[in-house]
Coordinates of C-alpha atoms and ligand atoms in Angstrom, one line a residue:
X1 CA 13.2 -20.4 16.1
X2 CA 9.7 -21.4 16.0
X3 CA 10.4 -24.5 18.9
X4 CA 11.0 -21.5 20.9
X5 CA 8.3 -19.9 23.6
X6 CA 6.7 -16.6 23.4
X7 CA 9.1 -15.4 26.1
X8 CA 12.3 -16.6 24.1
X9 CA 10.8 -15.6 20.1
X10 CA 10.0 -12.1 22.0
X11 CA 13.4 -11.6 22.8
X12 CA 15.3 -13.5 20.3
X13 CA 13.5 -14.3 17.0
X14 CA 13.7 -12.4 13.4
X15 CA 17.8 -11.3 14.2
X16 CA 20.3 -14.5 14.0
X17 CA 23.7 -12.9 13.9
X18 CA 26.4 -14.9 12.0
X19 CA 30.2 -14.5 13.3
X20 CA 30.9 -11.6 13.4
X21 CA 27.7 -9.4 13.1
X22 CA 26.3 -6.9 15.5
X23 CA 24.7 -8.7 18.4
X24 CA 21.4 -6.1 17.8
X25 CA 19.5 -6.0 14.9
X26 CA 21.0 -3.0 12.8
X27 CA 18.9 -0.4 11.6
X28 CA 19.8 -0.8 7.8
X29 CA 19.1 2.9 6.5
X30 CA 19.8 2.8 3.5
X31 CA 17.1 2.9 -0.1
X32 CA 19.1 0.9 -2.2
X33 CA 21.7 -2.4 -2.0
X34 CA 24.4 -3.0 -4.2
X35 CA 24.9 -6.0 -6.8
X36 CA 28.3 -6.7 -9.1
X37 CA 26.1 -7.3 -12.2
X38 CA 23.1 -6.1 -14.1
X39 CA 22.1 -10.0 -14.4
X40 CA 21.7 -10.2 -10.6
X41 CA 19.4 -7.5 -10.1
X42 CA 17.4 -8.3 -13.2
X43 CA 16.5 -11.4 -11.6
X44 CA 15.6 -10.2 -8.6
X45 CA 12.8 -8.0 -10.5
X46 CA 11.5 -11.0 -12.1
X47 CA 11.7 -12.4 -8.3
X48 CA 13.8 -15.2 -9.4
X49 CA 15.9 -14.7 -6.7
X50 CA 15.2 -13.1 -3.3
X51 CA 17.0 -10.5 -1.9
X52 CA 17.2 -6.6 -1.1
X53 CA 17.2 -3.3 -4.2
X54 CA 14.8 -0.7 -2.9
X55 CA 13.4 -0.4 0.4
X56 CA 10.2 0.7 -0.7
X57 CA 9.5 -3.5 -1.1
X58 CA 12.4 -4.3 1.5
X59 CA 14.5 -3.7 4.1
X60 CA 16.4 -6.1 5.9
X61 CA 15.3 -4.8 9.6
X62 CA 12.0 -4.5 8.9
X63 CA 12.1 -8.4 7.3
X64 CA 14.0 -8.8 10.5
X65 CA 11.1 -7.6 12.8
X66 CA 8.4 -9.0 10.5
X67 CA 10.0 -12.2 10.8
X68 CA 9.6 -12.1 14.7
X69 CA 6.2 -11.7 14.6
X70 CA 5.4 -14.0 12.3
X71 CA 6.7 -16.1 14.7
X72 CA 5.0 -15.4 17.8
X73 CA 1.6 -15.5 15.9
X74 CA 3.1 -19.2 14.3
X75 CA 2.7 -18.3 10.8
X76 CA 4.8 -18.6 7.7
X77 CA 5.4 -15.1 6.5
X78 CA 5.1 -11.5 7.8
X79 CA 5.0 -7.7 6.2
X80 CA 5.7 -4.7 8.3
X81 CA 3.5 -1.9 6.8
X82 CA 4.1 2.0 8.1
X83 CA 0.6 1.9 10.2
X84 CA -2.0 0.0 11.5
X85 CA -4.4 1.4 8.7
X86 CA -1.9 0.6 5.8
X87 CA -1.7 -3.2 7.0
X88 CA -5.9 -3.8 7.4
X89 CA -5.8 -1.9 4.0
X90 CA -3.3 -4.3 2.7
X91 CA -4.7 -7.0 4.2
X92 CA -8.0 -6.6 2.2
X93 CA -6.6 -5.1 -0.7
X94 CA -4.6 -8.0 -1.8
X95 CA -7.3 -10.2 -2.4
X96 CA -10.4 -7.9 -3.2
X97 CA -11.0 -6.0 -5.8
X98 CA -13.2 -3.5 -7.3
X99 CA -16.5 -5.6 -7.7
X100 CA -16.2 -7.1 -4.6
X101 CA -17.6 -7.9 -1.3
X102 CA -16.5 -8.4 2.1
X103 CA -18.4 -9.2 5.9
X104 CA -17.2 -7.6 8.4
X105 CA -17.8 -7.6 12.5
X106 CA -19.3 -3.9 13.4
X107 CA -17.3 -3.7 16.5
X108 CA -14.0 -2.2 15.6
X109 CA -12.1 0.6 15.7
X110 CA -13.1 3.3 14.5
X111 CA -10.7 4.3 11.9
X112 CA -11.2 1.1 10.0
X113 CA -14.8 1.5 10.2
X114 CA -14.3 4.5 8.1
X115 CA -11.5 2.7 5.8
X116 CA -14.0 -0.4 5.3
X117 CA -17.3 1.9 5.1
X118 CA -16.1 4.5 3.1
X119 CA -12.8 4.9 1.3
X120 CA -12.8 1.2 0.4
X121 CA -16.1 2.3 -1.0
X122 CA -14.5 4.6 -3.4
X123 CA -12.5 2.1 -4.5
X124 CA -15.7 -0.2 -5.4
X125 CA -15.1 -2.4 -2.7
X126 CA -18.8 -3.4 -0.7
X127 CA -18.7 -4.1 3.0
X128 CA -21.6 -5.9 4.9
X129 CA -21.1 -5.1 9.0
X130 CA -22.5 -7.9 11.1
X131 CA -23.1 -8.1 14.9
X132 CA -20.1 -10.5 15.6
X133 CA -23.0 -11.8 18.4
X134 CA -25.3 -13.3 15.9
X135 CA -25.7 -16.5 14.8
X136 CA -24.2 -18.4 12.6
X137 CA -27.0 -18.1 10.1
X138 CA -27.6 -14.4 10.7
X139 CA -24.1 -13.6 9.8
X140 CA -23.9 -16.1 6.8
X141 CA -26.9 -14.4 5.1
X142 CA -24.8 -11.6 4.9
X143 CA -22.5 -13.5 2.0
X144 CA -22.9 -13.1 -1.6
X145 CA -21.3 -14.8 -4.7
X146 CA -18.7 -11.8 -4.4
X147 CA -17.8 -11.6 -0.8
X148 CA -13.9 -12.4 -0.4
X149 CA -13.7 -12.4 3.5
X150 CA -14.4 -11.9 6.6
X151 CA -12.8 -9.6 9.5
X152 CA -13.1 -9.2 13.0
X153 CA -11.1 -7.9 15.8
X154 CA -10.1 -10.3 18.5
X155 CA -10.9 -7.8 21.5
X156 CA -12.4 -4.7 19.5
X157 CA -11.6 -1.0 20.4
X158 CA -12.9 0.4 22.4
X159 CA -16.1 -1.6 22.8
X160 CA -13.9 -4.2 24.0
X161 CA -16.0 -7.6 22.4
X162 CA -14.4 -10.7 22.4
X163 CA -14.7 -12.1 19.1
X164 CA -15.7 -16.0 19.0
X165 CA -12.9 -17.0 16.9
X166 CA -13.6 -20.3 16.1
X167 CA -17.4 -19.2 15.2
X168 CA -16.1 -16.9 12.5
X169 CA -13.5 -19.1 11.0
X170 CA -16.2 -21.7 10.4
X171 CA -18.4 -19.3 8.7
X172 CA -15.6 -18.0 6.7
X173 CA -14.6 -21.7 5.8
X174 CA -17.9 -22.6 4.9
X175 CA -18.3 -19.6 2.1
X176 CA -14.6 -20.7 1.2
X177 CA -13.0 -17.4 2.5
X178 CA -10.5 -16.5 4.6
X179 CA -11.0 -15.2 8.1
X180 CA -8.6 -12.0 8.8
X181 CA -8.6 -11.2 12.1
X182 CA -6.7 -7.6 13.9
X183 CA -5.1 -9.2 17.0
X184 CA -3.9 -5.8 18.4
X185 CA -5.3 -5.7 21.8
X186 CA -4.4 -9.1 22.9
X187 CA -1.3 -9.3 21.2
X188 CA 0.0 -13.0 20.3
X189 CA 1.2 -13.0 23.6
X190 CA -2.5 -13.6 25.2
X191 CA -3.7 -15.1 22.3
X192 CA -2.9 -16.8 18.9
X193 CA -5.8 -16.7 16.1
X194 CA -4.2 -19.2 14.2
X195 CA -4.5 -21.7 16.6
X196 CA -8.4 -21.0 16.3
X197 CA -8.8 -21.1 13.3
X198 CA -8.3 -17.5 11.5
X199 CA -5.9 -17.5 8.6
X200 CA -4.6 -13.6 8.2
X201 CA -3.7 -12.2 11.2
X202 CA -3.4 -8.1 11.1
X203 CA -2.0 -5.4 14.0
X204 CA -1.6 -1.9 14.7
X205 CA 2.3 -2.6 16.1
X206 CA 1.9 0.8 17.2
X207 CA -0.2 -0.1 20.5
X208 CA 1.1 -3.0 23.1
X209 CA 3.8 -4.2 20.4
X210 CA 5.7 -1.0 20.2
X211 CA 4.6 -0.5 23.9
X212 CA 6.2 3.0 24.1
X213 CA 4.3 5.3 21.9
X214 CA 7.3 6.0 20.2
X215 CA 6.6 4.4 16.6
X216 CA 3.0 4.0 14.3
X217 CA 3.4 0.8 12.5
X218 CA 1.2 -2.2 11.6
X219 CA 2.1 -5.8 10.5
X220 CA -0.2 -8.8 8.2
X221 CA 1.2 -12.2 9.2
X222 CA -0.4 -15.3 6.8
X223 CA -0.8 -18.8 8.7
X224 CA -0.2 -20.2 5.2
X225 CA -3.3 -22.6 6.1
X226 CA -6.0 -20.8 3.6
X227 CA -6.0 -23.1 0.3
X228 CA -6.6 -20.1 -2.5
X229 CA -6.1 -22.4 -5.2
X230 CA -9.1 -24.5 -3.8
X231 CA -11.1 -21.4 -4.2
X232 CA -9.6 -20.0 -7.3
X233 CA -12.1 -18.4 -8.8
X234 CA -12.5 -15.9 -6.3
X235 CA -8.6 -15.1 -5.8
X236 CA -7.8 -14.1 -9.2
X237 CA -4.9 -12.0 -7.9
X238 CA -3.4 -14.8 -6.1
X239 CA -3.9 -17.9 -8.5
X240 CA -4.2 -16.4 -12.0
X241 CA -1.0 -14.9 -14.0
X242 CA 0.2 -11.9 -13.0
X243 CA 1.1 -9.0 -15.8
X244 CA 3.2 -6.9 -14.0
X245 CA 5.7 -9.7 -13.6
X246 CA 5.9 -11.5 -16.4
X247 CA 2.8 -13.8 -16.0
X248 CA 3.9 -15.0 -12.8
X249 CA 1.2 -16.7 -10.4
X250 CA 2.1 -16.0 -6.7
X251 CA 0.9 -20.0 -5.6
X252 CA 2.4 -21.5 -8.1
X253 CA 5.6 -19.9 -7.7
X254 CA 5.4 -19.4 -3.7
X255 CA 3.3 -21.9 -2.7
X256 CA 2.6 -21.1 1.5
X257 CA 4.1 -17.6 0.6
X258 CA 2.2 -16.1 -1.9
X259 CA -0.6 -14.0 -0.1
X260 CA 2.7 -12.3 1.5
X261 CA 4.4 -12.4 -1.5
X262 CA 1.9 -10.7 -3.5
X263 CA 1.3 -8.2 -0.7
X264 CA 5.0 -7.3 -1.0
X265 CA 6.0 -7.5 -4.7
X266 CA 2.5 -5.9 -5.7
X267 CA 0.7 -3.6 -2.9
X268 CA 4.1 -2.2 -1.3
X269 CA 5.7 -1.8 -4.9
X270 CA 2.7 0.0 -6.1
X271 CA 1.6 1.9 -3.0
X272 CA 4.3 2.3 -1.2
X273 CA 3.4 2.4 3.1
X274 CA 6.8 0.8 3.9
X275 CA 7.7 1.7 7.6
X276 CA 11.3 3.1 8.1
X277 CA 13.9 1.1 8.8
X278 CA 14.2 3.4 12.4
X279 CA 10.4 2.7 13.3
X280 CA 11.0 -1.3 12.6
X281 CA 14.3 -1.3 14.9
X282 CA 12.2 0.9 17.9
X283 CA 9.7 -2.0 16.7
X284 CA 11.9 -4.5 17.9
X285 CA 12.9 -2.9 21.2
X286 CA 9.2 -3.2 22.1
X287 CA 8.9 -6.7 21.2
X288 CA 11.6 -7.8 23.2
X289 CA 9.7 -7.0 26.2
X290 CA 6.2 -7.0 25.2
X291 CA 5.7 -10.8 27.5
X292 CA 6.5 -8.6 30.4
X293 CA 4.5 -5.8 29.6
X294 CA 1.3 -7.7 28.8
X295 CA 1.7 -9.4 31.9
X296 CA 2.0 -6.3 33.9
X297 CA -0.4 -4.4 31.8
X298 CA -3.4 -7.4 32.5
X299 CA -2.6 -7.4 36.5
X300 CA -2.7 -3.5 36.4
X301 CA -5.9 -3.6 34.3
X302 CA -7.4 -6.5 36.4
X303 CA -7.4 -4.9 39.8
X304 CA -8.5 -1.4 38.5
X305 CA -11.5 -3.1 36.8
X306 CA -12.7 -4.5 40.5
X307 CA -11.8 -1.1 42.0
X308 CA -14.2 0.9 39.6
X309 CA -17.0 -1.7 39.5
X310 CA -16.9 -1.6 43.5
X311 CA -17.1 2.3 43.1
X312 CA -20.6 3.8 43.6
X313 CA -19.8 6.5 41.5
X314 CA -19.4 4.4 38.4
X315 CA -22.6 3.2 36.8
X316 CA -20.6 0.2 34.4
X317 CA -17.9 -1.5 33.9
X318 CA -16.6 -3.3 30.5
X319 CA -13.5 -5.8 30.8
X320 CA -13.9 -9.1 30.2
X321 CA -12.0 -10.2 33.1
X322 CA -14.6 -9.4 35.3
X323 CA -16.6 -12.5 35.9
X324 CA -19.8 -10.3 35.4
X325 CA -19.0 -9.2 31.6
X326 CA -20.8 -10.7 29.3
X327 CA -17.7 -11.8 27.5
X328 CA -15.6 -13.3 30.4
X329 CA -16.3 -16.8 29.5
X330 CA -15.1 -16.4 25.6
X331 CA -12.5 -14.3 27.2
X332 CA -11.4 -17.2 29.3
X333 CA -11.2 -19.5 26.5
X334 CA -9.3 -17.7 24.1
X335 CA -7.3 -15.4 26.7
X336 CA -6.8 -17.5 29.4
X337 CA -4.0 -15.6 30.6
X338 CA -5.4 -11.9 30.6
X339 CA -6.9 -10.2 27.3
X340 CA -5.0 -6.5 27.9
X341 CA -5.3 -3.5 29.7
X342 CA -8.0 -1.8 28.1
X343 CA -11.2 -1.3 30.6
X344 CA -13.8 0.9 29.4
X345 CA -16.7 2.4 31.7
X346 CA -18.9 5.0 32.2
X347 CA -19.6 7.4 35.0
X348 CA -23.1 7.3 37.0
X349 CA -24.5 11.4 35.8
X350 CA -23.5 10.3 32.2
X351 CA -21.4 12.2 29.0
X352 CA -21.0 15.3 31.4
X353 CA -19.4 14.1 34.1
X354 CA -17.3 11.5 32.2
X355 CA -15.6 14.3 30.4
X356 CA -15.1 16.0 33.9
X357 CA -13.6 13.5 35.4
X358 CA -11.0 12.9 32.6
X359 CA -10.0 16.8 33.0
X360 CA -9.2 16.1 36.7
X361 CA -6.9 13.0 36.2
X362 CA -3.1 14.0 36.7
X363 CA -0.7 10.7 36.5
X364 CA -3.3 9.7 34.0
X365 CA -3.5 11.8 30.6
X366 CA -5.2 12.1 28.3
X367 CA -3.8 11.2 25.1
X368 CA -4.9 9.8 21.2
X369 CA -3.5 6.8 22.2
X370 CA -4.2 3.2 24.0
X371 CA -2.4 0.6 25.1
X372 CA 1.0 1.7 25.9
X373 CA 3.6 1.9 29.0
X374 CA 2.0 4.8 30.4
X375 CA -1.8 5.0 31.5
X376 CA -3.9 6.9 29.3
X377 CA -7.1 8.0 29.0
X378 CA -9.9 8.8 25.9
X379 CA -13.6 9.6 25.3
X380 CA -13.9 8.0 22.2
X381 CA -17.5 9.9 21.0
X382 CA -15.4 13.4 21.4
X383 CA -12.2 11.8 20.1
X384 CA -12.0 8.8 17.9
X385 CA -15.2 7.9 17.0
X386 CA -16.7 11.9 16.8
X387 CA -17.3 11.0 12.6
X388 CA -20.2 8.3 13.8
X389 CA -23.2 9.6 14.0
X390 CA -25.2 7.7 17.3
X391 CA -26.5 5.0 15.2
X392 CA -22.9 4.0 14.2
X393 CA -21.9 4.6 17.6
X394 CA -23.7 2.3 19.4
X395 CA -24.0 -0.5 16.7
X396 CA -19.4 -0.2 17.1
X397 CA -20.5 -0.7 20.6
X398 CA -19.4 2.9 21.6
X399 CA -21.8 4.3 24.0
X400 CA -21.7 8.1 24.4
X401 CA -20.3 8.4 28.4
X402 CA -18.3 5.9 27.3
X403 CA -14.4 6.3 29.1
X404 CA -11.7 4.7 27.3
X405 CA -9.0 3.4 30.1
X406 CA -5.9 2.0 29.0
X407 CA -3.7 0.7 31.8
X408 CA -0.3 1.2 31.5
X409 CA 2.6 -0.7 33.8
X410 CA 3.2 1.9 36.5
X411 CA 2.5 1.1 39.9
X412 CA -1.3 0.0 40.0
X413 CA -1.9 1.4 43.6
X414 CA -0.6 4.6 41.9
X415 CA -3.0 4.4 39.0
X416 CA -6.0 3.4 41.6
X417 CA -5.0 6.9 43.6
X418 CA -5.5 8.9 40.4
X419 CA -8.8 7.4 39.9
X420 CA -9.6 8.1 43.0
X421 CA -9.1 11.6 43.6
X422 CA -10.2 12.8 40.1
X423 CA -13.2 10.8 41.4
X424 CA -13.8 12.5 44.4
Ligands
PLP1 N1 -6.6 -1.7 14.6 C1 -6.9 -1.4 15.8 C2 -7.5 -2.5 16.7 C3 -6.6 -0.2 16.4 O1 -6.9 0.1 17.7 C4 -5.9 0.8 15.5 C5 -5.6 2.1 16.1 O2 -6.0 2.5 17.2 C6 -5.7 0.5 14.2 C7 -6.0 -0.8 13.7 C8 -5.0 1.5 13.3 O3 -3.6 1.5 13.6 P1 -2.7 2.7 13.4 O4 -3.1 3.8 14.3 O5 -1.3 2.2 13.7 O6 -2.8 3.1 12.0

């Protein structure tokens, strides 16, 4: 499948019916899978063999719908977790460890701020936030012996930076680390981290992917390209025995598979987070159509950035379409095509008035949510973000009046008129 554009792998990857088989991919409900002898299944717990037993590891639809999206992002192997939060959890998890260290970008959402800051905390796992603007020195004095990765967002939410990809893969090379990167906002559709270097590629499927609002999900795809054995002394997990099955070390025996492997076999065994087997087949719906969407959802986003930054009542303007933002030229060279339909922006009279204008929006509502079909709307320091205190809020890039505008794929004159009169 992987010769196969965006357009076609949207549309067509992950589901290869033999004669015979349902022409959509089936939503296989079902916990368990049947085998003729105890010898069978014995060897799939030793994973001698591959194949299905409990769905809390796998499921053939959600392998079905990981599979496409390993594909669009060009790796080798995919997992479907049951949210966003589960899969940067995951992501981390399976190669850190109590003891150890990771680097992170400051701007990011929100909720993984407080996963990274605090719970992984708990766990004993140290995170150092970085401004993903430094320079490369600045950010590499903030490795230590112990630090495992490094993690940014492609476009972050809501601050909307564009994360210098290349820049941060080199960092992360040069420490021998991996660079995981959330790709949510742009989707692989406007842009491929891979390609630029990032080797773990996470998403929230639950934004522009499912593109309904109709299913939380999340996804960790591997490029295969990071070399843990090169760097085995800091990937135990990966390149060392492991106990729980029989001494087994997840290169040796997988090779380009093993950090998805492990993640499967270890994390989703142990921890569970599995997505049902509904959610991954409302999954794929989205997918099928997310090249049109994001298409639509740019153009929409694109001419309501101009309108508001042409507005006198607005007082700024973040999308880094706008030839103006201080992000347009990274934005051009990674997202050539559009980034996605998230504009944020504030209102000239501040915090006040930003929340009054949101109450007098009617197509647009006001929802938890960004970057689905419909347009939506969210003031992240009374929403999201209201754990931060102000320090934490502006060094995530959140200023207080900040609006949160996600542009959905109605008609865009529509959108404008809603704007307009909630203005006004
Ligand atoms: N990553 C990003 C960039 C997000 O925007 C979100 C949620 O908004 C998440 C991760 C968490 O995803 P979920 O809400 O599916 O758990």
């Amino acid at each position: 499948m992987s010769k196969f554009k965006p357009e076609t792998l949207c549309v067509q990857a992950g589901w290869t019916p033999k004669k015979g088989e349902p022409r959509v991919l089936p939503i296989y409900q079902s916990t368990t899978f049947k085998y003729d002898t105890s010898e069978q299944m014995a060897r799939l717990f030793d994973l001698e063999d591959s194949g299905y037993f409990y769905t809390r590891l796998q499921n053939p639809t959600n392998d079905a719908v990981a599979a496409k999206i390993a594909a669009l992002e060009g790796g080798v192997a995919a997992m479907l977790t049951s949210s966003g939060q589960a899969a940067n959890f995951y992501a981390i998890f399976n190669i850190c460890q109590a003891g150890d260290h990771f680097v992170c970008s400051s701007a990011i959402y929100g909720g993984t701020f407080n996963l990274f800051e605090v719970t992984m905390k708990k766990l004993g796992i140290e995170v150092t936030f970085v401004n993903p603007d430094a320079s490369e020195e600045e950010i590499s004095a903030a490795f230590k012996p112990n630090t495992k990765l490094l993690f940014g967002e492609t476009v972050s939410n809501p601050s909307l930076e564009v994360l210098d990809i290349e820049k941060f893969a080199r960092i992360a090379h040069n420490h021998g680390v991996p660079l995981v990167v959330d790709n949510t906002f742009p989707t692989p559709i406007n842009c491929r981290p891979f390609e630029w270097g990032a080797d773990i590629v996470v998403h929230s499927t639950t934004k522009y992917m499912d593109g309904h609002a109709t299913a939380v999900g999340g996804c960790i795809v591997d490029s295969g390209n990071f070399d843990w054995d090169a760097h085995a002394d800091k990937f135990p997990g990966l390149c060392t025995p492991d106990e729980s099955y029989h001494g087994l070390t997840y290169t040796k025996a997988f090779g380009k598979g093993a950090y998805i492997t492990k993640a499967t076999a270890q994390l989703m065994r142990d921890l569970g987070s599995i997505p049902s087997p509904q959610n991954s087949f409302l999954l794929n719906i989205g997918l099928e159509t997310l090249h049109l969407r994001m298409k639509q959802h740019c153009y929409n986003a694109q001419k309501v950035a101009e309108y508001l930054e042409a507005n006198e009542k607005v007082a700024w303007v973040n999308y880094c379409g706008l030839p103006g933002n201080k992000y347009y030229k990274l934005a051009q060279k990674y997202m050539p095509n559009g980034s996605c339909g998230v504009i944020s922006f504030g209102l000239k009279g501040g915090r006040e008035i930003s929340i009054k204008f949101m109450d007098k929006l009617e197509l647009v509502a006001i929802v938890t949510h960004v970057a689905d079909a419909r347009t939506c709307v969210l003031h992240p320091a009374s929403h999201t973000h209201r754990q931060l205190s102000n320090e934490q809020l502006i060094e995530a890039g959140v200023r207080p009046d900040l609006i949160r505008l996600s542009v959905g794929i109605e008609n865009v004159d529509d959108i404008i008129a809603d704007i307009e009169q909630a203005l006004n």
